[in-house]
Amino acid sequence: MERVYREFFEATLLKKQDYTEEVESYYNDLIIMRKGVRKDFGKDSMVYTAELKHSIFGKREMQNALSDILAGALIEVLKRNKYRRGKRTLAVGLGNEKMTEDSLGSKTVDGLQVSRHFLNEGSLLKGDMANLSAIKSSVSGVTGLNSYDIIRGVIATTKPDFLIAIDTLASKSLSRIARAVQITDYGIEPGKGVNNSKTILSESTLGIPVIAIGAPFVIYVMDIIREYIINNGGQVKDISELKSYVVTAKDIDISVEEYGYVLSRAINIALNTA
């Protein structure tokens, strides 16, 4: 089964009146954070987009700075959805961990400070830690199961109050590959035009707030060609036959490891601070 990547949310695709945005810069203007309100999906949803002017490749100080900024954004989103420390949170690593570019969810889950088992055992530390559990749902091509069904089953059994879903995104621009992160409480809807409501992970389908976190590590070949043609003043003809071809960067293994560290650190900080 073809893997359909959730697309990096582009505010420019919405009408101006449907999206308002505040922009701040951090870390000597190398990190830009866009805070937006998305208004045309049934309810107002928050969208935080961190854009990097330079790669975080091998730069632990910059990675920590990005992680701190994302933690601040995540705290705002959590509080907006009435989170407080002690609320039960389920983190889900989406994607296929056997494919490097698709293993962001798995790498992030590996770095989380899961604690639900301690709290259930009556740990003396229970007043000082977040209540966090985590799973890796993989993809239907590996498990034969839809991620939605797996997650819904875990929710029915463990009854969390919040869901944090982490996934690899597809970008429409090469400039954003491994140079952006998005956080939203809209949820996750993989692929436009799929028309399968069971794949949507949102509060309306799962019954609890869903916060989605993702970074773009792949791009469809037709989007590379389209971007190149437009940037060079050309006219795009029908290239839809390329829609099944997806590419990534040659050093994506290191990027996924580094962003897994950044995101897991941000989640750990946010859940234990908000």
PDB file of C-alpha atoms in Angstrom:
ATOM      1  CA  MET A   1       0.000   0.000   0.000  1.00  0.00           C
ATOM      2  CA  GLU A   2       1.332   3.434  -0.925  1.00  0.00           C
ATOM      3  CA  ARG A   3       2.446   5.549   2.033  1.00  0.00           C
ATOM      4  CA  VAL A   4       0.617   8.897   1.995  1.00  0.00           C
ATOM      5  CA  TYR A   5       2.555  11.581   3.834  1.00  0.00           C
ATOM      6  CA  ARG A   6       0.833  14.372   5.669  1.00  0.00           C
ATOM      7  CA  GLU A   7       1.760  17.633   3.976  1.00  0.00           C
ATOM      8  CA  PHE A   8       3.546  20.500   5.650  1.00  0.00           C
ATOM      9  CA  PHE A   9       0.818  23.074   6.301  1.00  0.00           C
ATOM     10  CA  GLU A  10       1.192  26.090   4.011  1.00  0.00           C
ATOM     11  CA  ALA A  11      -0.615  29.175   5.303  1.00  0.00           C
ATOM     12  CA  THR A  12      -0.336  30.720   1.845  1.00  0.00           C
ATOM     13  CA  LEU A  13      -2.841  28.157   0.558  1.00  0.00           C
ATOM     14  CA  LEU A  14      -5.573  29.691   2.717  1.00  0.00           C
ATOM     15  CA  LYS A  15      -7.389  32.930   2.106  1.00  0.00           C
ATOM     16  CA  LYS A  16      -5.869  35.723   4.156  1.00  0.00           C
ATOM     17  CA  GLN A  17      -9.003  36.178   6.249  1.00  0.00           C
ATOM     18  CA  ASP A  18      -8.909  32.496   7.215  1.00  0.00           C
ATOM     19  CA  TYR A  19      -5.457  32.650   8.789  1.00  0.00           C
ATOM     20  CA  THR A  20      -3.862  35.163  11.143  1.00  0.00           C
ATOM     21  CA  GLU A  21      -0.215  34.972  12.115  1.00  0.00           C
ATOM     22  CA  GLU A  22       2.375  36.395  14.502  1.00  0.00           C
ATOM     23  CA  VAL A  23       6.078  36.054  13.720  1.00  0.00           C
ATOM     24  CA  GLU A  24       9.021  36.095  16.150  1.00  0.00           C
ATOM     25  CA  SER A  25      12.710  35.394  15.644  1.00  0.00           C
ATOM     26  CA  TYR A  26      15.095  33.601  18.004  1.00  0.00           C
ATOM     27  CA  TYR A  27      18.696  32.446  18.252  1.00  0.00           C
ATOM     28  CA  ASN A  28      20.249  35.415  16.449  1.00  0.00           C
ATOM     29  CA  ASP A  29      17.411  35.391  13.893  1.00  0.00           C
ATOM     30  CA  LEU A  30      18.345  31.877  12.725  1.00  0.00           C
ATOM     31  CA  ILE A  31      15.060  30.412  13.977  1.00  0.00           C
ATOM     32  CA  ILE A  32      11.743  31.977  12.951  1.00  0.00           C
ATOM     33  CA  MET A  33       8.587  30.952  14.812  1.00  0.00           C
ATOM     34  CA  ARG A  34       5.231  31.575  13.165  1.00  0.00           C
ATOM     35  CA  LYS A  35       2.198  31.394  15.446  1.00  0.00           C
ATOM     36  CA  GLY A  36      -1.021  31.141  13.484  1.00  0.00           C
ATOM     37  CA  VAL A  37      -4.717  30.555  13.980  1.00  0.00           C
ATOM     38  CA  ARG A  38      -6.372  28.363  11.361  1.00  0.00           C
ATOM     39  CA  LYS A  39     -10.030  29.300  10.978  1.00  0.00           C
ATOM     40  CA  ASP A  40     -11.594  27.259   8.224  1.00  0.00           C
ATOM     41  CA  PHE A  41     -11.750  23.727   9.602  1.00  0.00           C
ATOM     42  CA  GLY A  42     -14.809  23.820  11.854  1.00  0.00           C
ATOM     43  CA  LYS A  43     -12.989  25.366  14.790  1.00  0.00           C
ATOM     44  CA  ASP A  44     -10.033  27.621  15.469  1.00  0.00           C
ATOM     45  CA  SER A  45      -6.814  25.593  15.567  1.00  0.00           C
ATOM     46  CA  MET A  46      -3.315  26.678  16.547  1.00  0.00           C
ATOM     47  CA  VAL A  47      -0.441  26.177  14.115  1.00  0.00           C
ATOM     48  CA  TYR A  48       3.147  26.816  15.193  1.00  0.00           C
ATOM     49  CA  THR A  49       5.780  26.671  12.481  1.00  0.00           C
ATOM     50  CA  ALA A  50       9.489  26.882  13.276  1.00  0.00           C
ATOM     51  CA  GLU A  51      11.628  27.655  10.227  1.00  0.00           C
ATOM     52  CA  LEU A  52      15.419  27.437  10.280  1.00  0.00           C
ATOM     53  CA  LYS A  53      17.730  29.554   8.165  1.00  0.00           C
ATOM     54  CA  HIS A  54      20.556  27.084   8.667  1.00  0.00           C
ATOM     55  CA  SER A  55      20.725  23.352   9.295  1.00  0.00           C
ATOM     56  CA  ILE A  56      20.997  22.051  12.873  1.00  0.00           C
ATOM     57  CA  PHE A  57      23.373  19.360  11.567  1.00  0.00           C
ATOM     58  CA  GLY A  58      25.945  18.688  14.299  1.00  0.00           C
ATOM     59  CA  LYS A  59      25.028  21.852  16.243  1.00  0.00           C
ATOM     60  CA  ARG A  60      23.886  20.703  19.680  1.00  0.00           C
ATOM     61  CA  GLU A  61      23.537  24.249  21.029  1.00  0.00           C
ATOM     62  CA  MET A  62      21.188  25.167  18.171  1.00  0.00           C
ATOM     63  CA  GLN A  63      19.317  21.889  18.597  1.00  0.00           C
ATOM     64  CA  ASN A  64      18.717  22.686  22.264  1.00  0.00           C
ATOM     65  CA  ALA A  65      17.618  26.227  21.402  1.00  0.00           C
ATOM     66  CA  LEU A  66      15.126  24.886  18.858  1.00  0.00           C
ATOM     67  CA  SER A  67      13.932  22.320  21.377  1.00  0.00           C
ATOM     68  CA  ASP A  68      13.339  25.027  24.021  1.00  0.00           C
ATOM     69  CA  ILE A  69      11.381  27.155  21.531  1.00  0.00           C
ATOM     70  CA  LEU A  70       9.236  24.198  20.495  1.00  0.00           C
ATOM     71  CA  ALA A  71       8.639  23.310  24.156  1.00  0.00           C
ATOM     72  CA  GLY A  72       7.305  26.832  24.730  1.00  0.00           C
ATOM     73  CA  ALA A  73       4.950  26.495  21.759  1.00  0.00           C
ATOM     74  CA  LEU A  74       3.810  23.052  22.885  1.00  0.00           C
ATOM     75  CA  ILE A  75       3.109  24.368  26.393  1.00  0.00           C
ATOM     76  CA  GLU A  76       0.820  27.027  24.901  1.00  0.00           C
ATOM     77  CA  VAL A  77      -1.031  24.439  22.822  1.00  0.00           C
ATOM     78  CA  LEU A  78      -1.384  22.091  25.789  1.00  0.00           C
ATOM     79  CA  LYS A  79      -2.711  24.828  28.058  1.00  0.00           C
ATOM     80  CA  ARG A  80      -5.125  25.937  25.358  1.00  0.00           C
ATOM     81  CA  ASN A  81      -6.540  22.428  25.490  1.00  0.00           C
ATOM     82  CA  LYS A  82      -6.733  22.479  29.332  1.00  0.00           C
ATOM     83  CA  TYR A  83      -3.706  20.309  30.024  1.00  0.00           C
ATOM     84  CA  ARG A  84      -2.143  20.256  33.463  1.00  0.00           C
ATOM     85  CA  ARG A  85       0.627  18.047  34.797  1.00  0.00           C
ATOM     86  CA  GLY A  86      -0.737  14.682  35.807  1.00  0.00           C
ATOM     87  CA  LYS A  87      -3.208  14.462  32.935  1.00  0.00           C
ATOM     88  CA  ARG A  88      -2.714  11.172  31.103  1.00  0.00           C
ATOM     89  CA  THR A  89      -0.927  11.659  27.803  1.00  0.00           C
ATOM     90  CA  LEU A  90      -0.363   9.112  25.053  1.00  0.00           C
ATOM     91  CA  ALA A  91       2.412   9.790  22.549  1.00  0.00           C
ATOM     92  CA  VAL A  92       2.252   7.954  19.225  1.00  0.00           C
ATOM     93  CA  GLY A  93       5.165   7.579  16.846  1.00  0.00           C
ATOM     94  CA  LEU A  94       3.656   7.321  13.373  1.00  0.00           C
ATOM     95  CA  GLY A  95       5.463   6.098  10.270  1.00  0.00           C
ATOM     96  CA  ASN A  96       7.620   3.132   9.306  1.00  0.00           C
ATOM     97  CA  GLU A  97      10.696   2.900  11.534  1.00  0.00           C
ATOM     98  CA  LYS A  98      12.350   0.575   8.999  1.00  0.00           C
ATOM     99  CA  MET A  99      12.520   3.454   6.511  1.00  0.00           C
ATOM    100  CA  THR A 100      14.991   6.084   7.690  1.00  0.00           C
ATOM    101  CA  GLU A 101      13.152   9.145   6.411  1.00  0.00           C
ATOM    102  CA  ASP A 102       9.887   7.868   7.900  1.00  0.00           C
ATOM    103  CA  SER A 103      11.236   6.997  11.349  1.00  0.00           C
ATOM    104  CA  LEU A 104      10.904  10.412  13.040  1.00  0.00           C
ATOM    105  CA  GLY A 105       7.974   9.223  15.150  1.00  0.00           C
ATOM    106  CA  SER A 106       9.893   6.161  16.295  1.00  0.00           C
ATOM    107  CA  LYS A 107      13.079   8.111  17.074  1.00  0.00           C
ATOM    108  CA  THR A 108      11.107  10.673  19.065  1.00  0.00           C
ATOM    109  CA  VAL A 109       9.298   8.030  21.109  1.00  0.00           C
ATOM    110  CA  ASP A 110      12.671   6.433  21.930  1.00  0.00           C
ATOM    111  CA  GLY A 111      13.702   9.632  23.735  1.00  0.00           C
ATOM    112  CA  LEU A 112      10.512  10.199  25.741  1.00  0.00           C
ATOM    113  CA  GLN A 113      10.385   9.899  29.518  1.00  0.00           C
ATOM    114  CA  VAL A 114       7.510   7.425  29.728  1.00  0.00           C
ATOM    115  CA  SER A 115       6.135   7.261  33.266  1.00  0.00           C
ATOM    116  CA  ARG A 116       2.643   5.737  33.265  1.00  0.00           C
ATOM    117  CA  HIS A 117       3.951   2.419  34.591  1.00  0.00           C
ATOM    118  CA  PHE A 118       5.671   4.144  37.532  1.00  0.00           C
ATOM    119  CA  LEU A 119       2.514   6.033  38.445  1.00  0.00           C
ATOM    120  CA  ASN A 120       0.383   2.903  38.214  1.00  0.00           C
ATOM    121  CA  GLU A 121       2.765   1.212  40.650  1.00  0.00           C
ATOM    122  CA  GLY A 122       2.345   4.034  43.182  1.00  0.00           C
ATOM    123  CA  SER A 123       5.771   5.630  42.759  1.00  0.00           C
ATOM    124  CA  LEU A 124       6.743   8.188  45.375  1.00  0.00           C
ATOM    125  CA  LEU A 125       7.722  10.451  42.498  1.00  0.00           C
ATOM    126  CA  LYS A 126       4.226  10.607  41.051  1.00  0.00           C
ATOM    127  CA  GLY A 127       3.673  14.211  42.115  1.00  0.00           C
ATOM    128  CA  ASP A 128       6.778  15.331  40.225  1.00  0.00           C
ATOM    129  CA  MET A 129       6.345  13.803  36.774  1.00  0.00           C
ATOM    130  CA  ALA A 130       4.051  13.858  33.809  1.00  0.00           C
ATOM    131  CA  ASN A 131       1.830  10.843  33.171  1.00  0.00           C
ATOM    132  CA  LEU A 132       3.122   9.693  29.790  1.00  0.00           C
ATOM    133  CA  SER A 133       2.787   6.473  27.827  1.00  0.00           C
ATOM    134  CA  ALA A 134       3.942   5.877  24.250  1.00  0.00           C
ATOM    135  CA  ILE A 135       3.527   3.498  21.339  1.00  0.00           C
ATOM    136  CA  LYS A 136       4.822   3.121  17.796  1.00  0.00           C
ATOM    137  CA  SER A 137       1.916   2.443  15.457  1.00  0.00           C
ATOM    138  CA  SER A 138       3.963   1.796  12.287  1.00  0.00           C
ATOM    139  CA  VAL A 139       2.082   1.705   8.957  1.00  0.00           C
ATOM    140  CA  SER A 140      -0.589  -0.581   7.520  1.00  0.00           C
ATOM    141  CA  GLY A 141       1.881  -2.043   5.021  1.00  0.00           C
ATOM    142  CA  VAL A 142       3.815  -3.492   7.987  1.00  0.00           C
ATOM    143  CA  THR A 143       1.050  -4.275  10.489  1.00  0.00           C
ATOM    144  CA  GLY A 144      -1.968  -4.827   8.235  1.00  0.00           C
ATOM    145  CA  LEU A 145      -3.799  -2.410  10.535  1.00  0.00           C
ATOM    146  CA  ASN A 146      -4.797   1.226  10.142  1.00  0.00           C
ATOM    147  CA  SER A 147      -3.004   3.518  12.624  1.00  0.00           C
ATOM    148  CA  TYR A 148      -6.378   4.945  13.604  1.00  0.00           C
ATOM    149  CA  ASP A 149      -7.636   1.503  14.679  1.00  0.00           C
ATOM    150  CA  ILE A 150      -4.495   0.774  16.712  1.00  0.00           C
ATOM    151  CA  ILE A 151      -4.633   4.132  18.461  1.00  0.00           C
ATOM    152  CA  ARG A 152      -8.362   3.929  19.087  1.00  0.00           C
ATOM    153  CA  GLY A 153      -7.847   0.517  20.713  1.00  0.00           C
ATOM    154  CA  VAL A 154      -5.096   1.801  23.005  1.00  0.00           C
ATOM    155  CA  ILE A 155      -7.212   4.826  23.945  1.00  0.00           C
ATOM    156  CA  ALA A 156     -10.153   2.571  24.817  1.00  0.00           C
ATOM    157  CA  THR A 157      -7.932   0.498  27.127  1.00  0.00           C
ATOM    158  CA  THR A 158      -5.704   3.135  28.771  1.00  0.00           C
ATOM    159  CA  LYS A 159      -8.082   6.138  28.619  1.00  0.00           C
ATOM    160  CA  PRO A 160      -5.577   8.977  28.098  1.00  0.00           C
ATOM    161  CA  ASP A 161      -6.663  12.621  28.276  1.00  0.00           C
ATOM    162  CA  PHE A 162      -4.393  13.801  25.435  1.00  0.00           C
ATOM    163  CA  LEU A 163      -2.778  12.383  22.324  1.00  0.00           C
ATOM    164  CA  ILE A 164       0.510  13.664  20.884  1.00  0.00           C
ATOM    165  CA  ALA A 165       1.185  12.260  17.407  1.00  0.00           C
ATOM    166  CA  ILE A 166       4.626  12.602  15.804  1.00  0.00           C
ATOM    167  CA  ASP A 167       5.144  12.007  12.097  1.00  0.00           C
ATOM    168  CA  THR A 168       7.298  12.725   9.067  1.00  0.00           C
ATOM    169  CA  LEU A 169       5.854  15.406   6.770  1.00  0.00           C
ATOM    170  CA  ALA A 170       6.102  16.020   3.032  1.00  0.00           C
ATOM    171  CA  SER A 171       7.184  19.488   1.947  1.00  0.00           C
ATOM    172  CA  LYS A 172       6.379  21.255  -1.301  1.00  0.00           C
ATOM    173  CA  SER A 173       9.705  23.108  -1.179  1.00  0.00           C
ATOM    174  CA  LEU A 174      13.247  21.745  -1.006  1.00  0.00           C
ATOM    175  CA  SER A 175      14.260  24.629   1.266  1.00  0.00           C
ATOM    176  CA  ARG A 176      12.219  23.186   4.151  1.00  0.00           C
ATOM    177  CA  ILE A 177      13.566  19.649   4.116  1.00  0.00           C
ATOM    178  CA  ALA A 178      15.040  19.081   7.608  1.00  0.00           C
ATOM    179  CA  ARG A 179      14.687  22.801   8.298  1.00  0.00           C
ATOM    180  CA  ALA A 180      11.218  23.161   9.793  1.00  0.00           C
ATOM    181  CA  VAL A 181       8.909  21.810  12.494  1.00  0.00           C
ATOM    182  CA  GLN A 182       5.147  22.196  12.885  1.00  0.00           C
ATOM    183  CA  ILE A 183       2.926  21.817  15.940  1.00  0.00           C
ATOM    184  CA  THR A 184      -0.864  21.994  15.690  1.00  0.00           C
ATOM    185  CA  ASP A 185      -3.927  20.984  17.680  1.00  0.00           C
ATOM    186  CA  TYR A 186      -5.896  20.442  14.478  1.00  0.00           C
ATOM    187  CA  GLY A 187      -4.773  16.811  14.425  1.00  0.00           C
ATOM    188  CA  ILE A 188      -3.473  14.721  11.553  1.00  0.00           C
ATOM    189  CA  GLU A 189      -5.136  14.146   8.203  1.00  0.00           C
ATOM    190  CA  PRO A 190      -2.779  12.147   5.972  1.00  0.00           C
ATOM    191  CA  GLY A 191      -2.961  13.247   2.354  1.00  0.00           C
ATOM    192  CA  LYS A 192      -5.536  15.445   0.689  1.00  0.00           C
ATOM    193  CA  GLY A 193      -8.074  13.644  -1.441  1.00  0.00           C
ATOM    194  CA  VAL A 194      -7.745  10.273   0.271  1.00  0.00           C
ATOM    195  CA  ASN A 195     -11.360  10.525   1.478  1.00  0.00           C
ATOM    196  CA  ASN A 196     -10.961   7.933   4.224  1.00  0.00           C
ATOM    197  CA  SER A 197     -12.269   9.398   7.476  1.00  0.00           C
ATOM    198  CA  LYS A 198     -10.832   6.502   9.458  1.00  0.00           C
ATOM    199  CA  THR A 199      -7.324   7.796   8.804  1.00  0.00           C
ATOM    200  CA  ILE A 200      -8.009  11.148  10.470  1.00  0.00           C
ATOM    201  CA  LEU A 201      -6.606  11.512  13.974  1.00  0.00           C
ATOM    202  CA  SER A 202      -8.465  14.370  15.646  1.00  0.00           C
ATOM    203  CA  GLU A 203     -10.530  15.235  18.692  1.00  0.00           C
ATOM    204  CA  SER A 204     -13.714  14.666  16.685  1.00  0.00           C
ATOM    205  CA  THR A 205     -12.738  11.087  15.769  1.00  0.00           C
ATOM    206  CA  LEU A 206     -10.861  10.011  18.922  1.00  0.00           C
ATOM    207  CA  GLY A 207     -12.673  11.959  21.624  1.00  0.00           C
ATOM    208  CA  ILE A 208      -9.570  13.604  23.132  1.00  0.00           C
ATOM    209  CA  PRO A 209      -7.418  16.558  22.042  1.00  0.00           C
ATOM    210  CA  VAL A 210      -4.886  15.554  19.387  1.00  0.00           C
ATOM    211  CA  ILE A 211      -1.666  17.541  19.081  1.00  0.00           C
ATOM    212  CA  ALA A 212       0.363  16.786  15.969  1.00  0.00           C
ATOM    213  CA  ILE A 213       4.098  17.408  15.663  1.00  0.00           C
ATOM    214  CA  GLY A 214       6.021  16.868  12.449  1.00  0.00           C
ATOM    215  CA  ALA A 215       9.080  17.774  10.433  1.00  0.00           C
ATOM    216  CA  PRO A 216       9.387  17.601   6.621  1.00  0.00           C
ATOM    217  CA  PHE A 217      11.894  14.991   5.478  1.00  0.00           C
ATOM    218  CA  VAL A 218      10.458  13.999   2.100  1.00  0.00           C
ATOM    219  CA  ILE A 219       9.261  15.737  -1.042  1.00  0.00           C
ATOM    220  CA  TYR A 220       7.332  14.436  -4.023  1.00  0.00           C
ATOM    221  CA  VAL A 221       9.311  14.528  -7.274  1.00  0.00           C
ATOM    222  CA  MET A 222       6.512  16.392  -9.050  1.00  0.00           C
ATOM    223  CA  ASP A 223       6.773  19.174  -6.421  1.00  0.00           C
ATOM    224  CA  ILE A 224      10.517  19.523  -7.042  1.00  0.00           C
ATOM    225  CA  ILE A 225       9.910  19.854 -10.778  1.00  0.00           C
ATOM    226  CA  ARG A 226       6.975  22.222 -10.286  1.00  0.00           C
ATOM    227  CA  GLU A 227       9.002  24.462  -7.956  1.00  0.00           C
ATOM    228  CA  TYR A 228      11.959  24.532 -10.369  1.00  0.00           C
ATOM    229  CA  ILE A 229       9.795  25.395 -13.378  1.00  0.00           C
ATOM    230  CA  ILE A 230       7.924  28.176 -11.554  1.00  0.00           C
ATOM    231  CA  ASN A 231      11.114  29.670 -10.086  1.00  0.00           C
ATOM    232  CA  ASN A 232      12.569  29.844 -13.580  1.00  0.00           C
ATOM    233  CA  GLY A 233       9.563  31.517 -15.155  1.00  0.00           C
ATOM    234  CA  GLY A 234       8.210  28.460 -16.897  1.00  0.00           C
ATOM    235  CA  GLN A 235       4.717  27.028 -17.155  1.00  0.00           C
ATOM    236  CA  VAL A 236       3.843  23.787 -15.412  1.00  0.00           C
ATOM    237  CA  LYS A 237       2.226  21.116 -17.580  1.00  0.00           C
ATOM    238  CA  ASP A 238       0.664  17.881 -16.376  1.00  0.00           C
ATOM    239  CA  ILE A 239       3.239  15.946 -14.345  1.00  0.00           C
ATOM    240  CA  SER A 240       0.767  13.958 -12.261  1.00  0.00           C
ATOM    241  CA  GLU A 241       2.336  10.686 -13.407  1.00  0.00           C
ATOM    242  CA  LEU A 242       5.178  11.484 -10.974  1.00  0.00           C
ATOM    243  CA  LYS A 243       2.907  11.606  -7.914  1.00  0.00           C
ATOM    244  CA  SER A 244       4.073   8.195  -6.655  1.00  0.00           C
ATOM    245  CA  TYR A 245       7.754   9.161  -6.536  1.00  0.00           C
ATOM    246  CA  VAL A 246       9.123  10.515  -3.255  1.00  0.00           C
ATOM    247  CA  VAL A 247      12.725  11.524  -2.476  1.00  0.00           C
ATOM    248  CA  THR A 248      14.719  12.667   0.545  1.00  0.00           C
ATOM    249  CA  ALA A 249      18.177  14.083   1.366  1.00  0.00           C
ATOM    250  CA  LYS A 250      21.281  11.886   1.341  1.00  0.00           C
ATOM    251  CA  ASP A 251      22.140  12.705   4.978  1.00  0.00           C
ATOM    252  CA  ILE A 252      18.583  12.128   6.230  1.00  0.00           C
ATOM    253  CA  ASP A 253      19.711   9.450   8.710  1.00  0.00           C
ATOM    254  CA  ILE A 254      21.549  12.040  10.781  1.00  0.00           C
ATOM    255  CA  SER A 255      18.753  14.602  10.418  1.00  0.00           C
ATOM    256  CA  VAL A 256      16.140  12.154  11.707  1.00  0.00           C
ATOM    257  CA  GLU A 257      18.315  11.281  14.712  1.00  0.00           C
ATOM    258  CA  GLU A 258      18.836  14.953  15.542  1.00  0.00           C
ATOM    259  CA  TYR A 259      15.187  15.922  15.147  1.00  0.00           C
ATOM    260  CA  GLY A 260      14.157  12.891  17.197  1.00  0.00           C
ATOM    261  CA  TYR A 261      16.337  14.293  19.980  1.00  0.00           C
ATOM    262  CA  VAL A 262      14.931  17.813  19.527  1.00  0.00           C
ATOM    263  CA  LEU A 263      11.287  16.722  19.574  1.00  0.00           C
ATOM    264  CA  SER A 264      11.561  14.238  22.437  1.00  0.00           C
ATOM    265  CA  ARG A 265      13.355  16.838  24.565  1.00  0.00           C
ATOM    266  CA  ALA A 266      10.692  19.449  23.745  1.00  0.00           C
ATOM    267  CA  ILE A 267       7.848  17.066  24.657  1.00  0.00           C
ATOM    268  CA  ASN A 268       9.532  16.027  27.905  1.00  0.00           C
ATOM    269  CA  ILE A 269      10.044  19.647  28.932  1.00  0.00           C
ATOM    270  CA  ALA A 270       6.525  20.720  27.974  1.00  0.00           C
ATOM    271  CA  LEU A 271       4.681  17.889  29.724  1.00  0.00           C
ATOM    272  CA  ASN A 272       6.650  18.429  32.924  1.00  0.00           C
ATOM    273  CA  THR A 273       6.312  22.221  32.850  1.00  0.00           C
ATOM    274  CA  ALA A 274       2.798  23.079  31.648  1.00  0.00           C
TER     275      ALA A 274
END
